[in-house]
Amino acid sequence: MEIMKKVTAPAMTVLSKVVRTTLEDLMKNIEDFPKEIVQEAVNAGLHPSGPQYWIYKWETCVTLEEFELKICLPVATFGNTFSSDKFKLEKLEEYQHVKKTHLGSWESLKDSYEALTEEMKAKNIVPGQTCRELYINCDFDKPENNITEIQFQIN
């Protein structure tokens, strides 16, 4: 059992791509961006330095409404410049959050979200406008091996 702690993740340099979508249309709207962002980084001489971050930002807390999704890949630039029509090189600011690690298929990710939000309510922790998913291990052949960290922004 994880003990909920407030954590501050440091700022980091990422390649990113923003799309507007709904949960229902998510897979259709992200196209091949998760695969392409890695290829783009490598082709530009950048070094992927961590797992992909998907940052979800809602204007309201209604998860059925359209939201902004930013797909990010942490990179080390080694002084290389970067230019692309599809992706942007940017700095993510430090991120104060609480987190939960989800082990297994993404089909049951909702259960981990519910457990985390219930614990936040019990401790009177108010979420910010964003949450992040870090894809620490993605096993498309054996989804039970997936490791996903859920981070809820806190103010």
PDB file of C-alpha atoms in Angstrom:
ATOM      1  CA  MET A   1       0.000   0.000   0.000  1.00  0.00           C
ATOM      2  CA  GLU A   2       1.428   3.332  -1.093  1.00  0.00           C
ATOM      3  CA  ILE A   3       1.349   6.208   1.365  1.00  0.00           C
ATOM      4  CA  MET A   4       0.199   9.367  -0.400  1.00  0.00           C
ATOM      5  CA  LYS A   5       2.836  12.082  -0.286  1.00  0.00           C
ATOM      6  CA  LYS A   6       3.012  15.437  -1.984  1.00  0.00           C
ATOM      7  CA  VAL A   7       5.927  15.367  -4.425  1.00  0.00           C
ATOM      8  CA  THR A   8       7.566  17.989  -6.639  1.00  0.00           C
ATOM      9  CA  ALA A   9       8.925  16.686  -9.936  1.00  0.00           C
ATOM     10  CA  PRO A  10      11.739  18.850 -11.323  1.00  0.00           C
ATOM     11  CA  ALA A  11      11.495  20.884 -14.518  1.00  0.00           C
ATOM     12  CA  MET A  12      12.523  18.987 -17.639  1.00  0.00           C
ATOM     13  CA  THR A  13      13.150  19.455 -21.346  1.00  0.00           C
ATOM     14  CA  VAL A  14      10.715  17.565 -23.570  1.00  0.00           C
ATOM     15  CA  LEU A  15       9.584  17.159 -27.127  1.00  0.00           C
ATOM     16  CA  SER A  16       5.830  17.657 -27.144  1.00  0.00           C
ATOM     17  CA  LYS A  17       2.713  17.567 -29.265  1.00  0.00           C
ATOM     18  CA  VAL A  18      -0.669  18.973 -28.196  1.00  0.00           C
ATOM     19  CA  VAL A  19      -4.003  17.620 -29.427  1.00  0.00           C
ATOM     20  CA  ARG A  20      -7.586  18.500 -28.460  1.00  0.00           C
ATOM     21  CA  THR A  21      -9.695  15.409 -27.960  1.00  0.00           C
ATOM     22  CA  THR A  22     -12.247  13.583 -25.847  1.00  0.00           C
ATOM     23  CA  LEU A  23     -11.671  10.299 -24.040  1.00  0.00           C
ATOM     24  CA  GLU A  24     -13.931   8.636 -26.605  1.00  0.00           C
ATOM     25  CA  ASP A  25     -11.860   9.882 -29.573  1.00  0.00           C
ATOM     26  CA  LEU A  26      -8.469   9.695 -27.884  1.00  0.00           C
ATOM     27  CA  MET A  27      -6.914   6.844 -29.857  1.00  0.00           C
ATOM     28  CA  LYS A  28      -8.144   8.230 -33.178  1.00  0.00           C
ATOM     29  CA  ASN A  29      -6.854  11.750 -32.467  1.00  0.00           C
ATOM     30  CA  ILE A  30      -3.363  10.870 -31.250  1.00  0.00           C
ATOM     31  CA  GLU A  31      -2.583   9.051 -34.515  1.00  0.00           C
ATOM     32  CA  ASP A  32       0.999   7.705 -34.423  1.00  0.00           C
ATOM     33  CA  PHE A  33       2.387  10.569 -32.310  1.00  0.00           C
ATOM     34  CA  PRO A  34       3.708   8.348 -29.472  1.00  0.00           C
ATOM     35  CA  LYS A  35       5.855   6.396 -31.952  1.00  0.00           C
ATOM     36  CA  GLU A  36       6.772   9.394 -34.117  1.00  0.00           C
ATOM     37  CA  ILE A  37       7.964  11.547 -31.201  1.00  0.00           C
ATOM     38  CA  VAL A  38      10.670   8.996 -30.345  1.00  0.00           C
ATOM     39  CA  GLN A  39      11.768   8.753 -33.994  1.00  0.00           C
ATOM     40  CA  GLU A  40      11.830  12.558 -34.308  1.00  0.00           C
ATOM     41  CA  ALA A  41      14.042  12.853 -31.205  1.00  0.00           C
ATOM     42  CA  VAL A  42      16.517  10.231 -32.399  1.00  0.00           C
ATOM     43  CA  ASN A  43      16.670  11.683 -35.930  1.00  0.00           C
ATOM     44  CA  ALA A  44      17.457  15.127 -34.472  1.00  0.00           C
ATOM     45  CA  GLY A  45      20.307  13.792 -32.317  1.00  0.00           C
ATOM     46  CA  LEU A  46      18.343  14.185 -29.095  1.00  0.00           C
ATOM     47  CA  HIS A  47      18.535  11.480 -26.432  1.00  0.00           C
ATOM     48  CA  PRO A  48      15.253  10.194 -24.942  1.00  0.00           C
ATOM     49  CA  SER A  49      15.875  10.433 -21.204  1.00  0.00           C
ATOM     50  CA  GLY A  50      12.698   9.070 -19.635  1.00  0.00           C
ATOM     51  CA  PRO A  51       9.266   7.561 -20.223  1.00  0.00           C
ATOM     52  CA  GLN A  52       6.563   9.354 -22.183  1.00  0.00           C
ATOM     53  CA  TYR A  53       4.381  11.725 -20.190  1.00  0.00           C
ATOM     54  CA  TRP A  54       0.809  12.297 -21.275  1.00  0.00           C
ATOM     55  CA  ILE A  55      -0.535  15.456 -19.661  1.00  0.00           C
ATOM     56  CA  TYR A  56      -4.306  15.810 -19.538  1.00  0.00           C
ATOM     57  CA  LYS A  57      -5.728  19.302 -18.982  1.00  0.00           C
ATOM     58  CA  TRP A  58      -9.436  19.962 -18.517  1.00  0.00           C
ATOM     59  CA  GLU A  59     -11.005  23.413 -18.445  1.00  0.00           C
ATOM     60  CA  THR A  60     -13.712  21.820 -16.299  1.00  0.00           C
ATOM     61  CA  CYS A  61     -13.572  18.679 -14.206  1.00  0.00           C
ATOM     62  CA  VAL A  62     -16.060  16.941 -16.498  1.00  0.00           C
ATOM     63  CA  THR A  63     -14.037  14.097 -18.002  1.00  0.00           C
ATOM     64  CA  LEU A  64     -16.522  13.534 -20.844  1.00  0.00           C
ATOM     65  CA  GLU A  65     -15.841  16.996 -22.302  1.00  0.00           C
ATOM     66  CA  GLU A  66     -13.090  17.915 -24.753  1.00  0.00           C
ATOM     67  CA  PHE A  67      -9.669  18.467 -23.200  1.00  0.00           C
ATOM     68  CA  GLU A  68      -6.079  19.181 -24.136  1.00  0.00           C
ATOM     69  CA  LEU A  69      -3.627  16.286 -24.260  1.00  0.00           C
ATOM     70  CA  LYS A  70       0.081  17.005 -24.400  1.00  0.00           C
ATOM     71  CA  ILE A  71       2.224  14.012 -25.343  1.00  0.00           C
ATOM     72  CA  CYS A  72       5.772  14.548 -24.061  1.00  0.00           C
ATOM     73  CA  LEU A  73       9.085  12.752 -24.333  1.00  0.00           C
ATOM     74  CA  PRO A  74      11.846  13.898 -21.937  1.00  0.00           C
ATOM     75  CA  VAL A  75      15.061  14.492 -23.882  1.00  0.00           C
ATOM     76  CA  ALA A  76      18.667  15.524 -23.405  1.00  0.00           C
ATOM     77  CA  THR A  77      19.634  17.886 -26.230  1.00  0.00           C
ATOM     78  CA  PHE A  78      23.440  17.772 -25.879  1.00  0.00           C
ATOM     79  CA  GLY A  79      23.379  21.263 -27.389  1.00  0.00           C
ATOM     80  CA  ASN A  80      21.583  20.127 -30.535  1.00  0.00           C
ATOM     81  CA  THR A  81      18.981  22.419 -32.025  1.00  0.00           C
ATOM     82  CA  PHE A  82      15.552  21.120 -32.951  1.00  0.00           C
ATOM     83  CA  SER A  83      13.090  22.169 -35.597  1.00  0.00           C
ATOM     84  CA  SER A  84       9.937  20.321 -36.607  1.00  0.00           C
ATOM     85  CA  ASP A  85       6.520  21.017 -38.073  1.00  0.00           C
ATOM     86  CA  LYS A  86       4.963  18.359 -35.838  1.00  0.00           C
ATOM     87  CA  PHE A  87       6.706  18.554 -32.450  1.00  0.00           C
ATOM     88  CA  LYS A  88       7.981  21.300 -30.166  1.00  0.00           C
ATOM     89  CA  LEU A  89      11.040  21.389 -27.904  1.00  0.00           C
ATOM     90  CA  GLU A  90      10.033  22.976 -24.596  1.00  0.00           C
ATOM     91  CA  LYS A  91      10.687  23.092 -20.876  1.00  0.00           C
ATOM     92  CA  LEU A  92       8.046  21.651 -18.541  1.00  0.00           C
ATOM     93  CA  GLU A  93       7.955  23.531 -15.239  1.00  0.00           C
ATOM     94  CA  GLU A  94       8.296  21.676 -11.939  1.00  0.00           C
ATOM     95  CA  TYR A  95       5.128  19.807 -11.056  1.00  0.00           C
ATOM     96  CA  GLN A  96       3.644  19.455  -7.575  1.00  0.00           C
ATOM     97  CA  HIS A  97       1.549  16.329  -7.361  1.00  0.00           C
ATOM     98  CA  VAL A  98       0.399  13.198  -5.600  1.00  0.00           C
ATOM     99  CA  LYS A  99       0.823   9.891  -7.372  1.00  0.00           C
ATOM    100  CA  LYS A 100      -0.181   6.273  -7.633  1.00  0.00           C
ATOM    101  CA  THR A 101       1.493   3.461  -9.553  1.00  0.00           C
ATOM    102  CA  HIS A 102      -0.840   1.317 -11.657  1.00  0.00           C
ATOM    103  CA  LEU A 103       0.352  -2.192 -12.453  1.00  0.00           C
ATOM    104  CA  GLY A 104      -1.371  -3.994 -15.313  1.00  0.00           C
ATOM    105  CA  SER A 105      -3.665  -3.374 -18.224  1.00  0.00           C
ATOM    106  CA  TRP A 106      -4.821   0.142 -19.072  1.00  0.00           C
ATOM    107  CA  GLU A 107      -8.361  -1.225 -19.202  1.00  0.00           C
ATOM    108  CA  SER A 108      -8.305  -1.187 -15.379  1.00  0.00           C
ATOM    109  CA  LEU A 109      -6.520   2.182 -15.096  1.00  0.00           C
ATOM    110  CA  LYS A 110      -9.854   3.714 -14.061  1.00  0.00           C
ATOM    111  CA  ASP A 111      -9.683   1.698 -10.795  1.00  0.00           C
ATOM    112  CA  SER A 112      -6.346   3.277  -9.865  1.00  0.00           C
ATOM    113  CA  TYR A 113      -7.675   6.748 -10.695  1.00  0.00           C
ATOM    114  CA  GLU A 114     -10.684   6.133  -8.457  1.00  0.00           C
ATOM    115  CA  ALA A 115      -8.499   4.885  -5.584  1.00  0.00           C
ATOM    116  CA  LEU A 116      -6.226   7.925  -5.878  1.00  0.00           C
ATOM    117  CA  THR A 117      -9.099  10.437  -6.031  1.00  0.00           C
ATOM    118  CA  GLU A 118     -10.797   8.791  -3.032  1.00  0.00           C
ATOM    119  CA  GLU A 119      -7.586   9.053  -1.018  1.00  0.00           C
ATOM    120  CA  MET A 120      -7.218  12.698  -2.087  1.00  0.00           C
ATOM    121  CA  LYS A 121     -10.789  13.423  -0.921  1.00  0.00           C
ATOM    122  CA  ALA A 122     -10.132  11.704   2.417  1.00  0.00           C
ATOM    123  CA  LYS A 123      -7.078  13.933   2.958  1.00  0.00           C
ATOM    124  CA  ASN A 124      -8.796  17.097   1.658  1.00  0.00           C
ATOM    125  CA  ILE A 125      -6.316  17.419  -1.215  1.00  0.00           C
ATOM    126  CA  VAL A 126      -7.768  19.484  -4.058  1.00  0.00           C
ATOM    127  CA  PRO A 127      -6.542  18.533  -7.545  1.00  0.00           C
ATOM    128  CA  GLY A 128      -5.334  21.142 -10.036  1.00  0.00           C
ATOM    129  CA  GLN A 129      -6.397  21.257 -13.690  1.00  0.00           C
ATOM    130  CA  THR A 130      -3.967  18.624 -14.933  1.00  0.00           C
ATOM    131  CA  CYS A 131      -2.996  15.050 -14.385  1.00  0.00           C
ATOM    132  CA  ARG A 132      -0.138  13.141 -15.959  1.00  0.00           C
ATOM    133  CA  GLU A 133       0.406   9.535 -16.903  1.00  0.00           C
ATOM    134  CA  LEU A 134       3.983   8.265 -17.100  1.00  0.00           C
ATOM    135  CA  TYR A 135       4.346   5.109 -19.150  1.00  0.00           C
ATOM    136  CA  ILE A 136       7.202   3.426 -17.298  1.00  0.00           C
ATOM    137  CA  ASN A 137       6.721   0.062 -19.015  1.00  0.00           C
ATOM    138  CA  CYS A 138       4.436  -0.579 -21.993  1.00  0.00           C
ATOM    139  CA  ASP A 139       4.014  -4.248 -22.873  1.00  0.00           C
ATOM    140  CA  PHE A 140       1.592  -4.535 -25.776  1.00  0.00           C
ATOM    141  CA  ASP A 141       1.920  -8.339 -25.854  1.00  0.00           C
ATOM    142  CA  LYS A 142       1.323  -8.807 -22.109  1.00  0.00           C
ATOM    143  CA  PRO A 143      -0.611  -5.775 -20.798  1.00  0.00           C
ATOM    144  CA  GLU A 144      -0.478  -7.219 -17.279  1.00  0.00           C
ATOM    145  CA  ASN A 145       3.208  -6.137 -17.315  1.00  0.00           C
ATOM    146  CA  ASN A 146       2.383  -2.440 -17.896  1.00  0.00           C
ATOM    147  CA  ILE A 147       3.582   0.040 -15.274  1.00  0.00           C
ATOM    148  CA  THR A 148       1.893   3.444 -15.365  1.00  0.00           C
ATOM    149  CA  GLU A 149       2.354   6.219 -12.837  1.00  0.00           C
ATOM    150  CA  ILE A 150      -0.633   8.532 -12.370  1.00  0.00           C
ATOM    151  CA  GLN A 151       0.176  12.034 -11.109  1.00  0.00           C
ATOM    152  CA  PHE A 152      -2.507  14.523 -10.037  1.00  0.00           C
ATOM    153  CA  GLN A 153      -1.426  18.155  -9.897  1.00  0.00           C
ATOM    154  CA  ILE A 154      -2.015  19.831  -6.560  1.00  0.00           C
ATOM    155  CA  ASN A 155      -1.952  23.502  -5.704  1.00  0.00           C
TER     156      ASN A 155
END
